[in-house]
Structures are given as structure tokens and as C-alpha cells.
mmCIF file of C-alpha atoms in Angstrom:
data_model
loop_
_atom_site.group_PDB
_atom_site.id
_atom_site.type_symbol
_atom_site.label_atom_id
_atom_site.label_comp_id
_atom_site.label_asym_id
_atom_site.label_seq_id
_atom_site.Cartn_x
_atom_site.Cartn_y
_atom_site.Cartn_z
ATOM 1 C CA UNK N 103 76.730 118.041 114.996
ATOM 2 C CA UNK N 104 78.830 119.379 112.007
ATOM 3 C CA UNK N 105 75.581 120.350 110.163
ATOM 4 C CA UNK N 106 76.634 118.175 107.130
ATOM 5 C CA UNK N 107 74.058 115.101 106.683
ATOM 6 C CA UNK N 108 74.335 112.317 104.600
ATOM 7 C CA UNK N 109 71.707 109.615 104.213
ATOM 8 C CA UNK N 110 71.323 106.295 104.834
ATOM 9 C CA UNK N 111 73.530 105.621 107.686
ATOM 10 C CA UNK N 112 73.833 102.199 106.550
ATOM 11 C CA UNK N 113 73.056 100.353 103.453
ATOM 12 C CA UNK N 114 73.131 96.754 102.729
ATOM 13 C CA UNK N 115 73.627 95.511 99.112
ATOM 14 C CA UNK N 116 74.856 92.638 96.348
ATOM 15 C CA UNK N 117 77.500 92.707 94.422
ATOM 16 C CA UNK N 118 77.140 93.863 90.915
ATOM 17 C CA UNK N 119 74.188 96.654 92.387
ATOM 18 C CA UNK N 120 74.401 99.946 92.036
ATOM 19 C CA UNK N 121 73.605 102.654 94.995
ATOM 20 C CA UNK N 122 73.656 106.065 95.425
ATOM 21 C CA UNK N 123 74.733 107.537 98.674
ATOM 22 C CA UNK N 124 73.253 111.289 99.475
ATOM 23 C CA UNK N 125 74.947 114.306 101.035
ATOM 24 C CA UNK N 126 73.913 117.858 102.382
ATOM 25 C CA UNK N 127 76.316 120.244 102.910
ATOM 26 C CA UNK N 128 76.298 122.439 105.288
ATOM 27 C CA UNK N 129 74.765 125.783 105.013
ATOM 28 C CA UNK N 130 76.873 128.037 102.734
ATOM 29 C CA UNK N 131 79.445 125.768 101.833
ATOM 30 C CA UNK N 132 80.167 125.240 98.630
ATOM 31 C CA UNK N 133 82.714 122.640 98.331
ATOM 32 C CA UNK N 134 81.800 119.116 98.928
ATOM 33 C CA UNK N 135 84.287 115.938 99.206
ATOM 34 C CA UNK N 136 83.855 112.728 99.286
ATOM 35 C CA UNK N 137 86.449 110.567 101.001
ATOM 36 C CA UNK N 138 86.279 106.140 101.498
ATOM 37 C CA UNK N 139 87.169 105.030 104.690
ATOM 38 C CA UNK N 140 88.650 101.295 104.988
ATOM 39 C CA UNK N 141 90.648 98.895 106.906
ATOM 40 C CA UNK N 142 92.746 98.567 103.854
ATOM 41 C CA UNK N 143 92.913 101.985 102.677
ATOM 42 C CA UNK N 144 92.319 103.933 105.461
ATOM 43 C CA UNK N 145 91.115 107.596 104.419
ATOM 44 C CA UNK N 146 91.236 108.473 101.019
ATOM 45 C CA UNK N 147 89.885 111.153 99.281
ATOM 46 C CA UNK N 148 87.973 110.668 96.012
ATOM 47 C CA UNK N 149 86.470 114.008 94.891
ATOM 48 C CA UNK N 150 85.730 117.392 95.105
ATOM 49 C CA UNK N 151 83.058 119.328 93.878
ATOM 50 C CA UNK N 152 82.421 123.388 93.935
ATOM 51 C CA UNK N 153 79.516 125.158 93.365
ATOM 52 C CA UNK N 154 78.747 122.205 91.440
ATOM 53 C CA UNK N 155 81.803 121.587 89.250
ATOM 54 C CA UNK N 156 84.191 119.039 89.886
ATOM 55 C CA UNK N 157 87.385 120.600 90.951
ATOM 56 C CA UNK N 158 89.675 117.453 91.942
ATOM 57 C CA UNK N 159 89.971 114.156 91.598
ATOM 58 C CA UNK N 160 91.587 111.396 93.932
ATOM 59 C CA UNK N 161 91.512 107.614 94.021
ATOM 60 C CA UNK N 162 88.296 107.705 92.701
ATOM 61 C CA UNK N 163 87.353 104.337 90.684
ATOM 62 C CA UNK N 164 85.422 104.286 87.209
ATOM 63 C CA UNK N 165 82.575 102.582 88.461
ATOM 64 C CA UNK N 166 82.580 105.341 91.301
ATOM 65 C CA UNK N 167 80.864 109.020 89.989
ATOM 66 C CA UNK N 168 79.918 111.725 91.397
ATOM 67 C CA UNK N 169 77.626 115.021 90.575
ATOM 68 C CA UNK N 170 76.951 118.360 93.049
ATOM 69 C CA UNK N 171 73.377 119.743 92.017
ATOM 70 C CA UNK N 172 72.072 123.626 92.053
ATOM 71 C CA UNK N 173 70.942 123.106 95.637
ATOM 72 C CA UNK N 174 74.336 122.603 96.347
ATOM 73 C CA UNK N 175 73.734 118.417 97.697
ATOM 74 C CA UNK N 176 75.946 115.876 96.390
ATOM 75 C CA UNK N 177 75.223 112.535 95.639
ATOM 76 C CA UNK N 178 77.993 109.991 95.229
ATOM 77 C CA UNK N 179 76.579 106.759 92.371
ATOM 78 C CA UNK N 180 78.777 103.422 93.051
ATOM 79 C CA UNK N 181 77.873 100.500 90.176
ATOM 80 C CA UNK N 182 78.985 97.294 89.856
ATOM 81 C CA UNK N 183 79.631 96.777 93.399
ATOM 82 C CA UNK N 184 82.015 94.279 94.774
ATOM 83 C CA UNK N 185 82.935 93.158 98.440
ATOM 84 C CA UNK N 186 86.082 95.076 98.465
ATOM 85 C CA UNK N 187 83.691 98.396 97.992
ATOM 86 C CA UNK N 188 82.590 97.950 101.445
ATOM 87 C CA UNK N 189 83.227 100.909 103.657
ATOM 88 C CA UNK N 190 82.107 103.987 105.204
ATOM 89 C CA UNK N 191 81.787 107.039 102.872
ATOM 90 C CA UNK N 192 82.183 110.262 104.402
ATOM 91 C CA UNK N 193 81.322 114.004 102.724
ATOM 92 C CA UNK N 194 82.837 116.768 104.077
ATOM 93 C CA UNK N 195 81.555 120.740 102.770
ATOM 94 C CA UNK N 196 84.114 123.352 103.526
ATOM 95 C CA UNK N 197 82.960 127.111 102.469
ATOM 96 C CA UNK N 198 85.725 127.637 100.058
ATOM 97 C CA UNK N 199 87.029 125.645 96.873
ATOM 98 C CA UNK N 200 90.739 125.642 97.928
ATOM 99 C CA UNK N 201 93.822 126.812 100.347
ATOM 100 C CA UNK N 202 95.366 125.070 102.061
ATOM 101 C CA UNK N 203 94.080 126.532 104.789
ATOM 102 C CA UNK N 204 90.740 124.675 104.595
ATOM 103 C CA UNK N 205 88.595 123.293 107.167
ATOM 104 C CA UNK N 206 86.436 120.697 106.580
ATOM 105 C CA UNK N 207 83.392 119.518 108.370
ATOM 106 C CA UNK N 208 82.553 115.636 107.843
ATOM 107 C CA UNK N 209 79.448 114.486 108.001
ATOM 108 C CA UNK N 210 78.467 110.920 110.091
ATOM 109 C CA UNK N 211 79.320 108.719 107.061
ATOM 110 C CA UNK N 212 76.972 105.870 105.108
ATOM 111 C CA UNK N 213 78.441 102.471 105.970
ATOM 112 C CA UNK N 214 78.282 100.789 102.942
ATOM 113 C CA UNK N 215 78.687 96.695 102.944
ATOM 114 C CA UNK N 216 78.646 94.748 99.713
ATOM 115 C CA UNK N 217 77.545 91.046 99.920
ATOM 116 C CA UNK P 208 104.321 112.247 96.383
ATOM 117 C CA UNK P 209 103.145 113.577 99.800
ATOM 118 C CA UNK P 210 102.430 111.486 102.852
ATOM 119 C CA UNK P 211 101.349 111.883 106.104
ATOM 120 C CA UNK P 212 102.639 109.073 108.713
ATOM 121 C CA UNK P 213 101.714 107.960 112.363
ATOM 122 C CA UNK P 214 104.004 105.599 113.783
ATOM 123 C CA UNK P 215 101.777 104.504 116.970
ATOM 124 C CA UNK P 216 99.065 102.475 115.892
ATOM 125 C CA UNK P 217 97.788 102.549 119.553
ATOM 126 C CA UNK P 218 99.004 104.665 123.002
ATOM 127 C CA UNK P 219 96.939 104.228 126.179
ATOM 128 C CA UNK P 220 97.409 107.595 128.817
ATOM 129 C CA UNK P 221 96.146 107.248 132.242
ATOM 130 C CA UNK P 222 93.429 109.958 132.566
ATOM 131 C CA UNK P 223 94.853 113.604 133.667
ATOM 132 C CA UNK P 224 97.502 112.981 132.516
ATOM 133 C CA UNK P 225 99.226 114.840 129.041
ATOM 134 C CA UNK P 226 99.889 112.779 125.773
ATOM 135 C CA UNK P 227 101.737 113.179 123.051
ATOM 136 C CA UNK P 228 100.365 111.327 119.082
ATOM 137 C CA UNK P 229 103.072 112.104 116.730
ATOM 138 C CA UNK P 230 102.646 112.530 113.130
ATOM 139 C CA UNK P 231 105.169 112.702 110.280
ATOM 140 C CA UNK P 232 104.908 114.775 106.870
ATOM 141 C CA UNK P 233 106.484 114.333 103.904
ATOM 142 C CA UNK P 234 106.099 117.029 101.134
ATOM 143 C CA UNK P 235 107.813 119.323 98.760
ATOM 144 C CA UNK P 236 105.779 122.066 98.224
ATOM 145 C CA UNK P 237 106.338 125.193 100.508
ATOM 146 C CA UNK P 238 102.710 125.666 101.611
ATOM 147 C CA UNK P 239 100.484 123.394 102.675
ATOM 148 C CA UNK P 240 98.262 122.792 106.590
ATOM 149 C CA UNK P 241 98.281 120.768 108.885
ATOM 150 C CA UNK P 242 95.025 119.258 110.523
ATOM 151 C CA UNK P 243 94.121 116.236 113.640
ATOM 152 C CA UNK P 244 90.254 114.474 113.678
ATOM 153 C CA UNK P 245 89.220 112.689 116.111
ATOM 154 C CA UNK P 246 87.035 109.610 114.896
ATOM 155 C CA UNK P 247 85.181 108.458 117.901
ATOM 156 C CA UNK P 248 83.405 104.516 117.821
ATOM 157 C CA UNK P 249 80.607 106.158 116.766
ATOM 158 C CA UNK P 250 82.690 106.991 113.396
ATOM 159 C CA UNK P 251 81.960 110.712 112.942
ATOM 160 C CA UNK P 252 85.175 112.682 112.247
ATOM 161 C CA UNK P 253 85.750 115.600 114.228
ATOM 162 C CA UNK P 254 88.198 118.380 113.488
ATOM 163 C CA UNK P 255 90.417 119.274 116.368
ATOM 164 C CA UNK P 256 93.014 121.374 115.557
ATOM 165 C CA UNK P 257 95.177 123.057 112.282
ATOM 166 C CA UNK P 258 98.282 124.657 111.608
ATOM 167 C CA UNK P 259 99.638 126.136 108.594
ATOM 168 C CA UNK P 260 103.038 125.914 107.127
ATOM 169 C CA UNK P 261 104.016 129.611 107.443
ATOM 170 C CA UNK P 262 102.868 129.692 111.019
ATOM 171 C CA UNK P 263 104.804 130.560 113.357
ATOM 172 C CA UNK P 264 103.807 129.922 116.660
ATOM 173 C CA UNK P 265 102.346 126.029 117.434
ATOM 174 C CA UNK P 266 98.590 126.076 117.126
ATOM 175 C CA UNK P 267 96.326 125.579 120.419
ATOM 176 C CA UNK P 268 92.654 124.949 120.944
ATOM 177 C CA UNK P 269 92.056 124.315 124.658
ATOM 178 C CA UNK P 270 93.532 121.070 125.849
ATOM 179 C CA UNK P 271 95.119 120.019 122.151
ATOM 180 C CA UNK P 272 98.125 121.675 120.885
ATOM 181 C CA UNK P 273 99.928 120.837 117.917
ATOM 182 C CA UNK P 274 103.842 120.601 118.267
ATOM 183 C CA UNK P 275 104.896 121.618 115.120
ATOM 184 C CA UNK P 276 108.834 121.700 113.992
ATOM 185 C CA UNK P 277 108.618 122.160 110.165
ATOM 186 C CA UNK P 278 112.704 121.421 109.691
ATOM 187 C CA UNK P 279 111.944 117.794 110.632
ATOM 188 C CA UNK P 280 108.396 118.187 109.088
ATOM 189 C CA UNK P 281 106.266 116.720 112.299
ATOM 190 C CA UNK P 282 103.190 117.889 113.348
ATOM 191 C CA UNK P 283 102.596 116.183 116.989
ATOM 192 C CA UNK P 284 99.499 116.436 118.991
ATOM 193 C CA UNK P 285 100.025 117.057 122.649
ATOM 194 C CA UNK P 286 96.239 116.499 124.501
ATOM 195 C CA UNK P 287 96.707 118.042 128.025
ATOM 196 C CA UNK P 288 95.070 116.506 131.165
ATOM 197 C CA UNK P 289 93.625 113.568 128.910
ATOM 198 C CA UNK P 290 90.112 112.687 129.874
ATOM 199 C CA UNK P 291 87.597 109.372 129.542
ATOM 200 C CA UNK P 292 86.164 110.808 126.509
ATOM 201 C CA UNK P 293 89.254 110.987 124.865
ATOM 202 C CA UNK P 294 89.806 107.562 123.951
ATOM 203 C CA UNK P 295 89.039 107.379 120.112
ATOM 204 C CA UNK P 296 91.093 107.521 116.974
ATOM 205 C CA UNK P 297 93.343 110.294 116.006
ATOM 206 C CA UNK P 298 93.949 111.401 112.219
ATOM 207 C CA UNK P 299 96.948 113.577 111.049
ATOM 208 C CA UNK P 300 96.106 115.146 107.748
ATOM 209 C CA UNK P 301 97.833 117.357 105.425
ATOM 210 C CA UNK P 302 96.098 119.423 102.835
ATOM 211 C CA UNK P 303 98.725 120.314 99.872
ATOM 212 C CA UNK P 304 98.336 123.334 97.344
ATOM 213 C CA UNK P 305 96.088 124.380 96.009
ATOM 214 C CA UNK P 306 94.411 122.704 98.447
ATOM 215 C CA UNK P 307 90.965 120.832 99.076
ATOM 216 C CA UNK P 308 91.627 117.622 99.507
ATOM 217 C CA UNK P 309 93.386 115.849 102.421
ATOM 218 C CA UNK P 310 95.686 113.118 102.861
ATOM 219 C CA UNK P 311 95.224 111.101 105.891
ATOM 220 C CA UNK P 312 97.639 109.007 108.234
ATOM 221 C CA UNK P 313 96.587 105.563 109.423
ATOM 222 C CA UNK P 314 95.623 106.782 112.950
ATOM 223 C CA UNK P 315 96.414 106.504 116.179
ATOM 224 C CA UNK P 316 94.043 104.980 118.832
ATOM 225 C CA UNK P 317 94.057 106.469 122.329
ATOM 226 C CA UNK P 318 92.847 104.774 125.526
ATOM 227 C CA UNK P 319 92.552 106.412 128.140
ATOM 228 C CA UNK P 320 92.369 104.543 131.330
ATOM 229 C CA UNK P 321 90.440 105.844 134.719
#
């Protein structure tokens, strides 16, 4: 157990929805990332927050945003979903903001499929 | 543009035995680390192993080691006596400066057979 948790494990939705996918971090780090993992794409990071500013950005779409809240939890908004948006989303916390020397612990990941 | 690539989509080991995932880098910049996950079926990502650029010595952590020769920028995994619970997928990542994010290779997926 990494200590980071993200909730739901799975979520089923319709294109065009929107959904909002929920991570903790774990305790004391206070750099979240959000990464997309698909068979077309593989891994890919999308964001970055620290301490609850956004520090960098990746292949992160439009529709796709993200905020980091006082508390230090993410959540990562998708809207106007479309099959290709299917995938599991993975946040990883890391204690630090940067160097490249920088561990990060994933958490299970919300398998998201768009119908 | 940096990239990280893994040539063997899947290897299969018989178990005890050592085996080797390789993992090529490409990158400009003269600092930057090194990292493997293991993704299990059940999906989580685990981190194995890192090594930074300016390191000298190859990184170990129990059975993994990471056979790193920066001249022709590779970063292989070796895992020693290779065991059931072993078989799973294998990232390569890099994280560039300033760091934060990494870039992932398309994986390798290891069987290991009893």
C-alpha cells in the first residue's frame, strides 16, 4: 500500500458526461500528478500540482482540468467525455515539487470507461 | 524531445533464474533519473528501483539492479533469481529537469514460468 488513495476504483459513464475522479496524497506530500494510462498511449503524464499550484503541464486535454485543494487532495474534472477517454487514471504524491531525483508513489488508479 | 524506449514487448525467465529488461534513453540535458515500476494485473504501479545521472555506481535494491552505462544512455534492469510473483509489467521512466514529471516506456511484460 503506497498510502496514496484515489476513489472510485471504477466508474462507468456516457459520452458527453462529465466526472470527477478523487485523489489523496499521501501524508506530507505535497506534489500530486496525474498521469492516463492506455493501450494507445501508454503512460502519460498530464499534470502536476504543489502545495496547490499547478507547476507543470503534460498532454493534458482542454476538456481535462485539474485543481489541488488546502487539504492537499486533488481532484482531476474530465467533460465532454468520449470513448477514446477511456482509461485508468493514476495520481502519484511525491514530497517535493521537483529534482530529478523524485520518487513517486502511485496510487491504485480509477478505471475510467466511456460508453 | 526525450524518450524512454523498451524494445521487448514481452520476455518469459524460468523461475530462479536472472533476467535482464532493457531500456533505452534518449535526452539532452545533463541531469535527469532514472526509475523501473512494476504494474502487476492488479494495475497498481510499484516503484522498484532509481538511478541518477551523476551516479556512479549502478543502483541495487535486493534482487533488482539497474545496469546503467550513460555513454550509450541505457538503463537495464537485471532481476536476480526471478520468482512466480514476478511476472507483471515493467516500466522504464525518466524524469528530466527540473523534474516532476515522468516519461514512460511502453513496458515490458515478464513471465515467469515454474
Amino acid at each position: 500500500d503506497s498510502g496514496v488513495t484515489q476513489t472510485p476504483k471504477h466508474l462507468i459513464t456516457a459520452t458527453g458526461q462529465r466526472v470527477t475522479l478523487r485523489c489523496s496524497p499521501r501524508s506530507g506530500d505535497l506534489s500530486v500528478y496525474w498521469y492516463q494510462q492506455s493501450l494507445d498511449q501508454g503512460l502519460q503524464f498530464l499534470i502536476q500540482y504543489y502545495n496547490g499550484e499547478e507547476r507543470a503541464k503534460g498532454n493534458i486535454l482542454e476538456r481535462f482540468s485539474a485543481q489541488q485543494f488546502p487539504d492537499l487532495h486533488s481532484e482531476l474534472n474530465l467533460s465532454s467525455l468520449e470513448l477514446g477517454d477511456s482509461a485508468l487514471y493514476f495520481c502519484a504524491s511525491s514530497p517535493a515539487g521537483g529534482g530529478v531525483y523524485n520518487e513517486q508513489f502511485f496510487g491504485p488508479g480509477t478505471r475510467l470507461t466511456v460508453l | 524531445a526525450q524518450k524512454i524506449t523498451q524494445t521487448q514487448p514481452g520476455m518469459f525467465v524460468q523461475e530462479k533464474e536472472a533476467v535482464t529488461l532493457d531500456c533505452t534513453y534518449d535526452t539532452s540535458d545533463q541531469s535527469y533519473g532514472l526509475f523501473w515500476y512494476k504494474q502487476p494485473s492488479s494495475g497498481e504501479m510499484i516503484f522498484l528501483i532509481y538511478q541518477g545521472s551523476y551516479d556512479e555506481q549502478n543502483a541495487t535494491e535486493g534482487r533488482y539492479s539497474l545496469n546503467f552505462q550513460k555513454a550509450r544512455k541505457s538503463a537495464n534492469l537485471v532481476i536476480s533469481a526471478s520468482q512466480l510473483g514476478d511476472s507483471a509489467m515493467y516500466f522504464c521512466a525518466m524524469s528530466p529537469p527540473p523534474g516532476g514529471k515522468l516519461i514512460f516506456g511502453q513496458g515490458t511484460e515478464l513471465s515467469v514460468k515454474p
